[in-house]
Coordinates of C-alpha atoms and ligand atoms in Angstrom, one line a residue:
X1 CA 141.5 164.3 154.1
X2 CA 141.5 160.7 153.9
X3 CA 141.6 159.2 150.4
X4 CA 138.4 157.6 149.8
X5 CA 138.9 154.2 148.6
X6 CA 137.0 153.4 145.5
X7 CA 135.6 150.3 147.2
X8 CA 133.9 152.4 149.8
X9 CA 132.6 155.3 147.7
X10 CA 132.3 154.5 144.1
X11 CA 129.0 153.5 142.6
X12 CA 129.0 149.8 142.1
X13 CA 130.6 148.9 138.7
X14 CA 128.0 148.7 136.0
X15 CA 127.1 145.0 135.6
X16 CA 128.3 143.5 132.4
X17 CA 125.5 143.7 129.9
X18 CA 123.1 140.9 130.9
X19 CA 122.3 138.5 128.1
X20 CA 119.2 136.5 128.3
X21 CA 120.3 132.9 128.4
X22 CA 118.6 129.6 127.5
X23 CA 119.7 126.0 127.8
X24 CA 119.3 122.6 126.2
X25 CA 116.1 121.7 128.1
X26 CA 114.3 124.8 126.8
X27 CA 115.7 124.4 123.3
X28 CA 114.5 120.8 123.0
X29 CA 111.0 121.9 124.1
X30 CA 110.9 124.9 121.8
X31 CA 112.1 122.9 118.8
X32 CA 109.4 120.3 119.4
X33 CA 106.7 122.9 119.9
X34 CA 107.8 124.9 116.8
X35 CA 107.2 121.7 114.8
X36 CA 103.7 121.1 116.1
X37 CA 104.5 118.3 118.6
X38 CA 101.8 118.4 121.2
X39 CA 102.2 115.1 123.0
X40 CA 105.2 113.1 124.3
X41 CA 104.9 109.5 125.5
X42 CA 107.6 108.5 127.9
X43 CA 108.9 107.5 131.3
X44 CA 111.0 109.8 133.6
X45 CA 114.4 109.3 135.2
X46 CA 118.0 110.4 134.8
X47 CA 118.7 112.5 132.8
X48 CA 115.3 113.4 131.5
X49 CA 113.2 113.8 134.6
X50 CA 113.3 117.6 134.5
X51 CA 112.6 117.5 130.8
X52 CA 109.4 115.7 131.4
X53 CA 108.4 118.3 134.0
X54 CA 109.3 121.2 131.8
X55 CA 107.6 119.7 128.8
X56 CA 104.4 119.4 130.8
X57 CA 104.8 123.0 132.2
X58 CA 105.2 124.2 128.6
X59 CA 101.8 122.9 127.6
X60 CA 103.0 119.8 125.8
X61 CA 101.0 116.8 127.0
X62 CA 103.2 114.2 128.7
X63 CA 101.8 110.7 129.0
X64 CA 103.9 108.9 131.5
X65 CA 103.9 105.1 131.2
X66 CA 105.0 102.2 133.4
X67 CA 107.3 100.6 130.9
X68 CA 109.1 102.3 127.9
X69 CA 108.1 99.6 125.4
X70 CA 104.4 100.6 125.9
X71 CA 105.3 104.3 125.6
X72 CA 107.1 103.4 122.3
X73 CA 104.2 101.5 120.9
X74 CA 102.0 104.4 121.8
X75 CA 104.3 106.8 119.9
X76 CA 104.4 104.5 116.9
X77 CA 100.7 104.3 116.5
X78 CA 100.2 108.0 117.2
X79 CA 102.5 108.5 114.2
X80 CA 100.3 106.2 112.1
X81 CA 97.1 108.0 113.2
X82 CA 98.3 111.5 112.8
X83 CA 101.1 111.5 110.1
X84 CA 103.2 113.4 112.7
X85 CA 106.1 111.7 114.3
X86 CA 105.1 110.1 117.6
X87 CA 107.6 111.0 120.3
X88 CA 108.8 108.5 122.9
X89 CA 111.1 109.8 125.6
X90 CA 113.2 107.5 127.7
X91 CA 116.2 107.4 130.1
X92 CA 119.5 105.9 129.1
X93 CA 120.6 102.3 128.6
X94 CA 117.8 100.2 130.0
X95 CA 115.1 102.7 129.3
X96 CA 116.5 103.2 125.8
X97 CA 116.6 99.4 125.2
X98 CA 113.0 99.0 126.5
X99 CA 112.0 101.6 123.9
X100 CA 114.0 100.0 121.1
X101 CA 111.6 97.2 120.3
X102 CA 108.9 99.7 119.6
X103 CA 111.3 101.7 117.4
X104 CA 112.1 98.7 115.3
X105 CA 108.4 97.9 115.2
X106 CA 107.7 101.4 113.9
X107 CA 110.4 101.1 111.2
X108 CA 109.1 97.7 110.1
X109 CA 105.5 99.0 110.0
X110 CA 106.5 102.3 108.3
X111 CA 105.1 104.4 111.2
X112 CA 106.8 107.8 111.8
X113 CA 108.2 107.8 115.3
X114 CA 111.1 109.4 117.1
X115 CA 112.7 107.7 120.1
X116 CA 114.4 110.4 122.1
X117 CA 116.7 109.0 124.8
X118 CA 118.9 110.6 127.3
X119 CA 122.4 109.1 127.4
X120 CA 125.5 109.2 129.6
X121 CA 128.8 111.0 129.5
X122 CA 130.3 110.6 126.0
X123 CA 133.9 110.8 127.3
X124 CA 133.3 108.0 129.8
X125 CA 131.1 105.9 127.5
X126 CA 133.6 106.0 124.7
X127 CA 136.5 105.0 126.9
X128 CA 134.3 102.3 128.5
X129 CA 135.1 103.5 132.0
X130 CA 131.9 102.3 133.5
X131 CA 129.6 105.3 133.6
X132 CA 126.1 105.2 135.1
X133 CA 124.0 103.4 132.5
X134 CA 126.9 103.3 130.1
X135 CA 125.9 102.3 126.5
X136 CA 126.7 103.4 123.0
X137 CA 123.1 103.9 122.2
X138 CA 123.5 105.6 118.8
X139 CA 125.4 102.6 117.5
X140 CA 122.9 100.1 118.8
X141 CA 119.9 102.0 117.5
X142 CA 121.3 102.5 113.9
X143 CA 120.5 99.1 112.4
X144 CA 116.9 99.1 113.8
X145 CA 115.7 102.5 112.5
X146 CA 115.6 104.6 109.4
X147 CA 118.0 107.2 110.8
X148 CA 119.8 108.0 114.0
X149 CA 121.3 111.3 115.2
X150 CA 123.1 112.6 118.3
X151 CA 123.3 116.2 119.4
X152 CA 126.3 117.3 121.4
X153 CA 125.9 121.1 121.4
X154 CA 122.9 123.2 122.4
X155 CA 123.1 125.2 119.3
X156 CA 122.6 122.0 117.2
X157 CA 119.3 121.0 118.9
X158 CA 117.3 122.7 116.2
X159 CA 119.1 120.9 113.4
X160 CA 118.9 117.5 115.3
X161 CA 115.1 117.8 115.8
X162 CA 114.5 118.9 112.3
X163 CA 116.5 116.1 110.8
X164 CA 114.7 113.6 113.0
X165 CA 111.3 114.9 111.9
X166 CA 112.2 114.8 108.2
X167 CA 113.6 111.3 108.4
X168 CA 110.6 110.0 110.3
X169 CA 107.8 111.3 108.0
X170 CA 109.3 111.8 104.5
X171 CA 109.2 109.1 101.9
X172 CA 108.5 105.7 103.5
X173 CA 107.9 106.7 107.1
X174 CA 109.8 104.9 109.9
X175 CA 111.5 105.0 113.3
X176 CA 114.2 107.6 114.1
X177 CA 116.5 107.7 117.0
X178 CA 117.6 111.0 118.6
X179 CA 120.4 110.7 121.2
X180 CA 120.6 113.5 123.8
X181 CA 123.5 113.2 126.2
X182 CA 122.9 114.4 129.8
X183 CA 125.3 117.3 129.5
X184 CA 123.4 118.8 126.7
X185 CA 120.4 119.7 128.8
X186 CA 122.1 122.1 131.1
X187 CA 124.4 123.7 128.4
X188 CA 123.6 127.4 128.4
X189 CA 123.7 129.6 125.3
X190 CA 122.4 133.1 124.6
X191 CA 118.7 133.0 124.1
X192 CA 118.8 135.0 120.9
X193 CA 121.3 132.6 119.4
X194 CA 119.2 129.7 120.6
X195 CA 116.1 131.1 119.0
X196 CA 117.9 131.6 115.7
X197 CA 119.2 128.0 115.8
X198 CA 115.7 126.4 115.8
X199 CA 114.2 125.2 112.5
X200 CA 110.5 125.0 111.6
X201 CA 110.5 122.1 109.1
X202 CA 108.9 123.2 105.8
X203 CA 107.1 120.5 103.9
X204 CA 108.3 117.6 106.0
X205 CA 106.7 114.9 103.9
X206 CA 106.7 116.3 100.4
X207 CA 104.2 114.9 97.9
X208 CA 105.9 112.5 95.5
X209 CA 104.2 112.6 92.1
X210 CA 104.2 109.4 90.1
X211 CA 105.5 109.5 86.5
X212 CA 102.8 109.8 83.9
X213 CA 104.3 106.7 82.1
X214 CA 103.9 104.6 85.1
X215 CA 100.3 105.6 85.6
X216 CA 99.5 104.9 82.0
X217 CA 101.1 101.5 82.1
X218 CA 99.2 100.6 85.2
X219 CA 95.8 101.7 83.9
X220 CA 96.4 99.8 80.6
X221 CA 97.2 96.6 82.5
X222 CA 94.0 97.0 84.6
X223 CA 91.9 97.8 81.6
X224 CA 92.9 94.5 79.9
X225 CA 92.1 92.4 83.0
X226 CA 89.3 89.9 83.1
X227 CA 89.6 89.2 86.8
X228 CA 91.1 92.3 88.4
X229 CA 91.6 92.7 92.2
X230 CA 92.7 95.6 94.4
X231 CA 94.5 95.0 97.6
X232 CA 94.5 97.9 100.1
X233 CA 97.3 97.9 102.7
X234 CA 97.9 100.0 105.8
X235 CA 100.0 102.3 103.7
X236 CA 96.7 103.3 102.0
X237 CA 95.1 103.9 105.4
X238 CA 98.1 106.0 106.5
X239 CA 97.9 108.2 103.4
X240 CA 94.5 109.8 104.5
X241 CA 93.4 109.8 100.9
X242 CA 90.2 108.1 101.9
X243 CA 87.7 109.8 99.4
X244 CA 90.0 109.2 96.4
X245 CA 90.6 105.6 97.3
X246 CA 86.9 105.0 97.7
X247 CA 86.3 106.6 94.3
X248 CA 89.0 104.5 92.6
X249 CA 87.4 101.3 93.9
X250 CA 83.9 102.3 93.1
X251 CA 84.5 103.9 89.7
X252 CA 86.5 100.9 88.5
X253 CA 84.1 98.4 90.0
X254 CA 87.1 96.2 90.9
X255 CA 86.6 93.9 93.9
X256 CA 89.0 94.7 96.7
X257 CA 90.6 93.0 99.7
X258 CA 91.6 95.2 102.7
X259 CA 94.6 94.1 104.7
X260 CA 93.9 94.1 108.4
X261 CA 94.6 97.8 109.2
X262 CA 93.0 98.9 105.9
X263 CA 89.7 97.5 107.0
X264 CA 87.2 100.3 107.1
X265 CA 88.8 102.4 104.4
X266 CA 85.6 101.4 102.7
X267 CA 83.0 99.9 105.0
X268 CA 83.6 96.1 105.3
X269 CA 79.9 95.7 104.3
X270 CA 80.7 97.2 100.9
X271 CA 79.4 95.1 98.0
X272 CA 82.8 95.2 96.3
X273 CA 84.6 93.8 99.4
X274 CA 86.0 90.4 98.6
X275 CA 87.2 89.6 102.2
X276 CA 84.7 86.8 102.7
X277 CA 86.0 85.2 99.4
X278 CA 89.7 85.8 100.0
X279 CA 90.8 82.2 99.3
X280 CA 88.9 82.3 96.0
X281 CA 90.0 85.7 94.7
X282 CA 93.8 85.4 95.4
X283 CA 94.4 82.4 93.2
X284 CA 91.8 83.4 90.6
X285 CA 92.7 87.0 89.9
X286 CA 94.6 87.8 86.8
X287 CA 95.7 91.4 87.5
X288 CA 96.2 92.6 91.1
X289 CA 96.7 96.2 92.1
X290 CA 98.5 96.6 95.4
X291 CA 97.9 100.0 97.1
X292 CA 100.2 100.6 100.0
X293 CA 100.5 96.9 100.6
X294 CA 103.7 94.9 100.5
X295 CA 104.0 91.4 99.2
X296 CA 105.4 90.1 102.4
X297 CA 104.4 87.0 104.4
X298 CA 101.0 88.5 105.1
X299 CA 100.2 88.1 101.4
X300 CA 102.2 84.8 101.1
X301 CA 104.9 86.7 99.2
X302 CA 102.6 87.0 96.1
X303 CA 103.2 83.3 95.2
X304 CA 102.6 79.7 96.2
X305 CA 99.4 77.9 96.7
X306 CA 97.6 80.9 98.1
X307 CA 98.0 82.5 94.7
X308 CA 97.3 79.4 92.7
X309 CA 100.9 78.4 92.2
X310 CA 101.7 74.7 91.9
X311 CA 103.8 74.5 95.0
X312 CA 104.7 76.8 97.9
X313 CA 107.2 78.9 95.9
X314 CA 105.9 79.0 92.4
X315 CA 104.2 82.0 90.8
X316 CA 100.5 81.8 90.3
X317 CA 100.5 83.7 87.0
X318 CA 99.1 87.0 88.2
X319 CA 100.3 90.4 86.9
X320 CA 100.8 93.0 89.5
X321 CA 100.4 96.8 89.7
X322 CA 102.1 98.1 92.8
X323 CA 101.4 101.6 94.1
X324 CA 104.0 102.3 96.8
X325 CA 106.0 105.3 98.1
X326 CA 109.3 103.4 97.9
X327 CA 111.0 102.9 94.5
X328 CA 112.7 99.8 96.0
X329 CA 109.6 97.9 96.9
X330 CA 108.7 96.5 93.5
X331 CA 110.1 93.0 92.6
X332 CA 110.9 92.2 96.2
X333 CA 109.1 88.9 96.0
X334 CA 107.6 88.5 92.5
X335 CA 107.8 90.5 89.2
X336 CA 105.9 93.7 89.3
X337 CA 104.7 94.6 85.8
X338 CA 103.5 98.1 86.6
X339 CA 105.1 99.8 89.6
X340 CA 103.6 103.2 90.4
X341 CA 106.0 105.1 92.7
X342 CA 104.8 108.0 94.7
X343 CA 102.8 108.9 97.8
X344 CA 99.5 107.0 97.8
X345 CA 97.4 110.2 97.6
X346 CA 99.2 111.5 94.5
X347 CA 99.2 108.1 92.9
X348 CA 95.5 107.4 93.4
X349 CA 94.6 110.9 92.1
X350 CA 96.8 110.3 89.0
X351 CA 95.2 106.9 88.4
X352 CA 91.7 108.4 88.7
X353 CA 92.6 111.1 86.2
X354 CA 94.0 108.5 83.7
X355 CA 91.0 106.3 84.1
X356 CA 88.7 109.2 83.2
X357 CA 85.1 108.6 82.2
X358 CA 83.7 105.5 80.5
X359 CA 85.5 102.8 82.4
X360 CA 84.4 99.3 81.6
X361 CA 83.6 97.5 84.9
X362 CA 85.0 94.0 85.3
X363 CA 83.1 91.1 83.6
X364 CA 80.0 89.9 85.5
X365 CA 81.3 86.4 85.6
X366 CA 84.1 87.5 87.8
X367 CA 82.1 89.7 90.2
X368 CA 79.2 87.2 90.2
X369 CA 81.5 84.3 91.1
X370 CA 82.9 86.3 94.0
X371 CA 79.5 87.4 95.2
X372 CA 78.3 83.7 95.2
X373 CA 81.2 82.6 97.4
X374 CA 80.9 85.6 99.6
X375 CA 77.2 85.1 100.2
X376 CA 77.8 81.5 101.0
X377 CA 80.6 82.2 103.5
X378 CA 78.7 85.1 105.1
X379 CA 75.6 82.9 105.6
X380 CA 77.8 80.2 107.2
X381 CA 79.4 82.8 109.5
X382 CA 75.9 84.1 110.5
X383 CA 74.9 80.6 111.5
X384 CA 78.0 80.2 113.7
X385 CA 77.5 83.6 115.3
X386 CA 74.0 82.8 116.2
X387 CA 75.0 79.9 118.3
X388 CA 75.2 80.4 122.1
X389 CA 77.5 77.7 123.5
X390 CA 78.4 77.4 127.2
X391 CA 81.0 78.4 127.9
X392 CA 81.3 81.1 125.3
X393 CA 83.6 80.6 122.3
X394 CA 85.4 83.2 120.3
X395 CA 82.5 83.6 117.9
X396 CA 79.7 84.0 120.4
X397 CA 81.7 86.6 122.3
X398 CA 82.9 88.5 119.2
X399 CA 79.3 88.6 117.9
X400 CA 78.7 91.1 120.8
X401 CA 81.8 93.1 119.9
X402 CA 80.7 93.1 116.3
X403 CA 77.3 94.7 117.2
X404 CA 78.9 97.3 119.5
X405 CA 81.5 98.3 116.8
X406 CA 78.6 98.6 114.3
X407 CA 76.7 100.8 116.7
X408 CA 79.8 102.9 117.5
X409 CA 81.7 103.2 114.2
X410 CA 83.9 106.0 115.4
X411 CA 85.4 103.8 118.2
X412 CA 88.9 102.6 117.6
X413 CA 89.4 98.9 117.8
X414 CA 92.8 97.6 119.2
X415 CA 93.4 93.9 118.6
X416 CA 96.1 91.4 119.5
X417 CA 96.4 87.7 120.3
X418 CA 96.4 84.7 118.0
X419 CA 92.8 83.3 117.9
X420 CA 91.6 86.5 119.6
X421 CA 93.2 88.4 116.7
X422 CA 92.2 86.1 113.8
X423 CA 88.6 85.7 114.8
X424 CA 88.2 89.4 115.5
X425 CA 89.6 90.4 112.2
X426 CA 87.2 88.2 110.3
X427 CA 84.1 88.7 112.5
X428 CA 84.2 92.4 113.5
X429 CA 83.3 94.7 110.5
X430 CA 84.9 98.1 110.4
X431 CA 83.1 101.1 108.9
X432 CA 85.6 103.9 108.9
X433 CA 89.2 104.4 108.0
X434 CA 92.0 104.0 110.6
X435 CA 89.7 102.5 113.2
X436 CA 91.4 99.2 113.4
X437 CA 94.9 99.0 114.8
X438 CA 96.6 95.7 115.5
X439 CA 99.8 93.6 115.7
X440 CA 101.0 94.7 112.3
X441 CA 103.8 93.4 110.1
X442 CA 105.5 91.4 112.8
X443 CA 102.4 89.9 114.5
X444 CA 103.8 91.4 117.7
X445 CA 102.3 90.8 121.1
X446 CA 102.4 93.8 123.5
X447 CA 101.1 96.6 121.5
X448 CA 97.7 96.5 123.2
X449 CA 97.7 99.0 126.1
X450 CA 100.2 101.4 124.5
X451 CA 97.9 101.6 121.4
X452 CA 94.9 102.1 123.6
X453 CA 96.4 105.0 125.4
X454 CA 97.7 106.6 122.2
X455 CA 94.4 106.1 120.3
X456 CA 92.4 107.6 123.2
X457 CA 94.8 110.5 123.7
X458 CA 95.2 111.5 120.0
X459 CA 91.7 110.9 118.8
X460 CA 89.6 111.4 122.0
X461 CA 87.4 108.6 120.7
X462 CA 86.2 105.6 122.6
X463 CA 88.7 102.7 122.3
X464 CA 87.7 99.0 122.4
X465 CA 90.5 96.5 122.8
X466 CA 90.0 92.9 122.1
X467 CA 92.9 91.1 123.7
X468 CA 94.1 87.5 124.0
X469 CA 94.8 86.7 127.7
X470 CA 98.5 86.1 126.8
X471 CA 98.7 89.2 124.6
X472 CA 97.2 91.4 127.4
X473 CA 99.9 90.2 129.8
X474 CA 102.7 91.9 127.8
X475 CA 101.4 95.4 128.6
X476 CA 98.8 94.8 131.3
X477 CA 100.3 97.1 133.9
X478 CA 99.4 100.0 131.7
X479 CA 95.8 99.7 132.9
X480 CA 97.0 101.9 135.7
X481 CA 98.0 104.5 133.0
X482 CA 94.6 104.2 131.5
X483 CA 93.0 104.8 134.9
X484 CA 95.4 107.6 135.8
X485 CA 94.5 109.6 132.7
X486 CA 90.9 108.5 132.9
X487 CA 90.8 107.3 129.3
X488 CA 87.7 106.0 127.5
X489 CA 89.1 102.5 127.0
X490 CA 87.1 99.3 127.2
X491 CA 89.4 96.2 127.3
X492 CA 87.8 92.8 126.5
X493 CA 90.1 89.9 127.4
X494 CA 89.3 86.7 125.6
X495 CA 90.3 84.5 128.5
X496 CA 90.9 80.9 127.3
X497 CA 93.4 80.2 130.0
X498 CA 96.5 80.4 127.8
X499 CA 98.5 80.9 124.6
X500 CA 96.2 79.6 121.8
X501 CA 94.2 77.5 124.3
X502 CA 94.4 76.4 127.9
X503 CA 94.5 72.6 127.7
X504 CA 98.1 71.6 127.3
X505 CA 99.8 69.6 130.1
X506 CA 103.4 68.9 131.0
X507 CA 104.0 65.3 130.0
X508 CA 106.3 64.8 133.0
X509 CA 103.5 66.1 135.3
X510 CA 105.9 68.5 137.1
X511 CA 105.0 72.0 135.9
X512 CA 102.2 73.8 134.1
X513 CA 102.6 73.4 130.3
X514 CA 104.4 76.4 128.7
X515 CA 101.3 77.6 127.0
X516 CA 98.9 77.6 129.9
X517 CA 98.1 80.1 132.7
X518 CA 96.4 80.1 136.0
X519 CA 93.0 78.6 135.3
X520 CA 89.9 80.9 135.5
X521 CA 92.0 84.0 136.3
X522 CA 90.1 87.1 137.0
X523 CA 91.8 89.8 135.0
X524 CA 88.9 92.2 135.8
X525 CA 90.2 92.5 139.4
X526 CA 93.3 94.2 138.1
X527 CA 91.1 97.1 137.1
X528 CA 89.5 97.4 140.5
X529 CA 93.0 98.0 142.0
X530 CA 93.2 101.3 140.1
X531 CA 89.7 102.6 140.4
X532 CA 88.5 101.4 137.0
X533 CA 85.5 99.2 136.3
X534 CA 86.2 95.5 136.3
X535 CA 83.5 93.0 135.1
X536 CA 83.6 89.2 134.8
X537 CA 81.4 88.1 131.8
X538 CA 80.5 84.5 131.4
X539 CA 77.8 85.0 128.8
X540 CA 77.2 87.1 125.7
X541 CA 74.5 89.0 127.5
X542 CA 76.8 89.9 130.4
X543 CA 79.5 90.9 127.9
X544 CA 77.0 93.1 126.0
X545 CA 75.8 94.8 129.1
X546 CA 79.3 95.5 130.3
X547 CA 80.4 96.9 127.0
X548 CA 77.4 99.1 126.6
X549 CA 77.9 100.5 130.0
X550 CA 81.6 101.1 129.3
X551 CA 80.9 103.0 126.1
X552 CA 78.0 105.0 127.7
X553 CA 80.1 106.0 130.7
X554 CA 83.5 106.3 128.9
X555 CA 85.0 104.9 132.1
X556 CA 88.2 102.8 132.0
X557 CA 86.8 99.2 131.9
X558 CA 88.2 95.7 131.8
X559 CA 85.9 92.8 131.0
X560 CA 87.2 89.3 131.6
X561 CA 85.3 87.3 128.9
X562 CA 85.3 83.7 129.9
X563 CA 86.1 81.6 126.8
X564 CA 86.1 77.9 126.4
X565 CA 89.7 76.8 127.0
X566 CA 89.5 74.2 124.3
X567 CA 88.3 76.8 121.7
X568 CA 91.5 78.0 120.0
X569 CA 93.9 76.5 117.5
X570 CA 97.7 76.5 117.7
X571 CA 99.1 79.7 116.2
X572 CA 95.6 80.8 115.2
X573 CA 95.5 81.0 111.4
X574 CA 99.3 80.8 110.8
X575 CA 99.8 77.2 112.0
X576 CA 101.6 76.6 108.7
X577 CA 104.4 78.9 109.8
X578 CA 105.0 76.9 113.1
X579 CA 107.8 74.4 112.7
X580 CA 106.7 71.0 114.0
X581 CA 109.3 68.5 115.3
X582 CA 110.0 65.8 112.7
X583 CA 110.8 63.4 115.5
X584 CA 107.9 63.1 117.8
X585 CA 109.4 61.6 120.9
Ligands
TPP601 C1 106.5 89.8 121.4 C2 106.0 88.4 121.0 N1 106.2 87.4 121.8 C3 105.7 86.2 121.5 C4 104.9 86.0 120.4 C5 104.3 84.6 120.1 N2 102.9 84.6 120.2 C6 102.0 84.8 119.1 S1 100.5 84.8 119.6 C7 100.8 84.7 121.2 C8 99.8 84.7 122.3 C9 98.5 84.0 121.9 O1 97.7 83.8 123.0 P1 96.5 84.8 123.4 O2 97.0 86.2 123.3 O3 96.0 84.3 124.7 O4 95.6 84.5 122.1 P2 94.6 83.2 121.9 O5 95.1 82.5 120.7 O6 94.6 82.4 123.1 O7 93.3 83.8 121.7 C10 102.2 84.6 121.4 C11 102.9 84.4 122.7 C12 104.7 87.2 119.6 N3 103.9 87.1 118.5 N4 105.2 88.4 120.0
MG602 MG1 94.5 82.9 125.1

């Protein structure tokens, strides 16, 4: 009898116990999902193409842009609007660098955002052997963000994502960089171990309660004021403590000034709003309470002529209360007599409690003097808005936008440009919190279309963008993104043929001047290319009709508003910051 060979007769050897496996791709997605991330803004390519597909397949919404900078701006403002970190996903080196401006912008503006970038082989990058898209991204990101992390092992993905989320939203929010090398994505580990390694972040942005002493000190200072003023910053808007902030303003009766992105925290038509008397209240006030507003250039550093100081650097004599999340903010520019450190919601609640009942409202001389200036300025503005010049100027066009925002108070207004920004800020009243988003701390051009996409995607509301023609150019290609996702965005381009105005000429006669563009350009035709609605509007009536139709239909719309090319001023309202040559020729 032949000896049966085991190979021929034996039952196949029992397979080694099969372990369910997972990999870096899946762990990144699960870590994000576990922490409530439902949207990612990005642009695919090596090594994250499959990640974008798998994210989408997992149910996370992936909004794919034409340039990473715009995806980054979208993520940054999604962070501002939702208090969750906005996620921007990019490829290595060039994609990462394209996203980096937005990351720095998020940090400067205190918006929670995480830039997640794929990166190349560490071993090759570190030996500088010339890898595909070689760059030490972690080192480059570090000085531009609040925190930067790299994950090398699949089992550390949970920790990496958790740390990035905490860093982005806790304390003063900001931009965080998360570096994910290509090799990480396909690293396989046992699924059970993978699941156990993930972290659901508990209390990512813990309340920070102000000390009782600091609250008492602040309220005492306010109580003794003859000419008090409250300044609301975008930190106050971010905090989502809208009802308490309104109660604080109304209960104390103190006039208030909203910074640009705090407009609408209380309706701009509120009788205590001192916006129309800004140049009167800043130098005149004796005690100023800053709520989530920093004394940076936007508030002339709290000193100088704006504040009644003798020259551009001297203190105007005001005492300041500063309510801020960061213990390092006070005294950054002038002395802060009463810092109140904590999250805005907790601070405002504590202030309200300390104020209690029986608060003496500010003297009538103060509020009366403000009302007088306000009424005069508002009447002057009404006169200007009523004019109907040909061609349109900023005021006659924005009078239409003003009406439409009033009729649609839930719409989100995106705004960038120089004159297009300044005129819109002062003419278009806002009625609800976090409805105005703009160039922020840096006065940055290019946020426009990214903000439009993020605002429409995260809030589902109608978006109206008022764009300078130069400003629009920085992100104009994203109108394709707006059409592709069929977003309810109505873009109004204030087309004055250039940067600030369209009238400059090259003294040598060779080229167009650096500030001017093609005359009478038809930006509306860009929209036609992608199936959106493009309208050329030469009169306020045409502009009104087109905007009404856009809002009614919720179709992606771009209106080219033809503005007098002589209408703007150099640098809008910050001409004083523009160095002029001492030697003229
Ligand atoms: C990223 C960036 N680049 C350049 C600038 C300088 N800058 C300030 S406003 C502006 C454009 C102003 O022109 P436009 O948007 O047409 O507004 P207008 O004043 O004409 O209404 C530029 C280029 C900037 N703020 N940000
Ligand atoms: Mg312009």
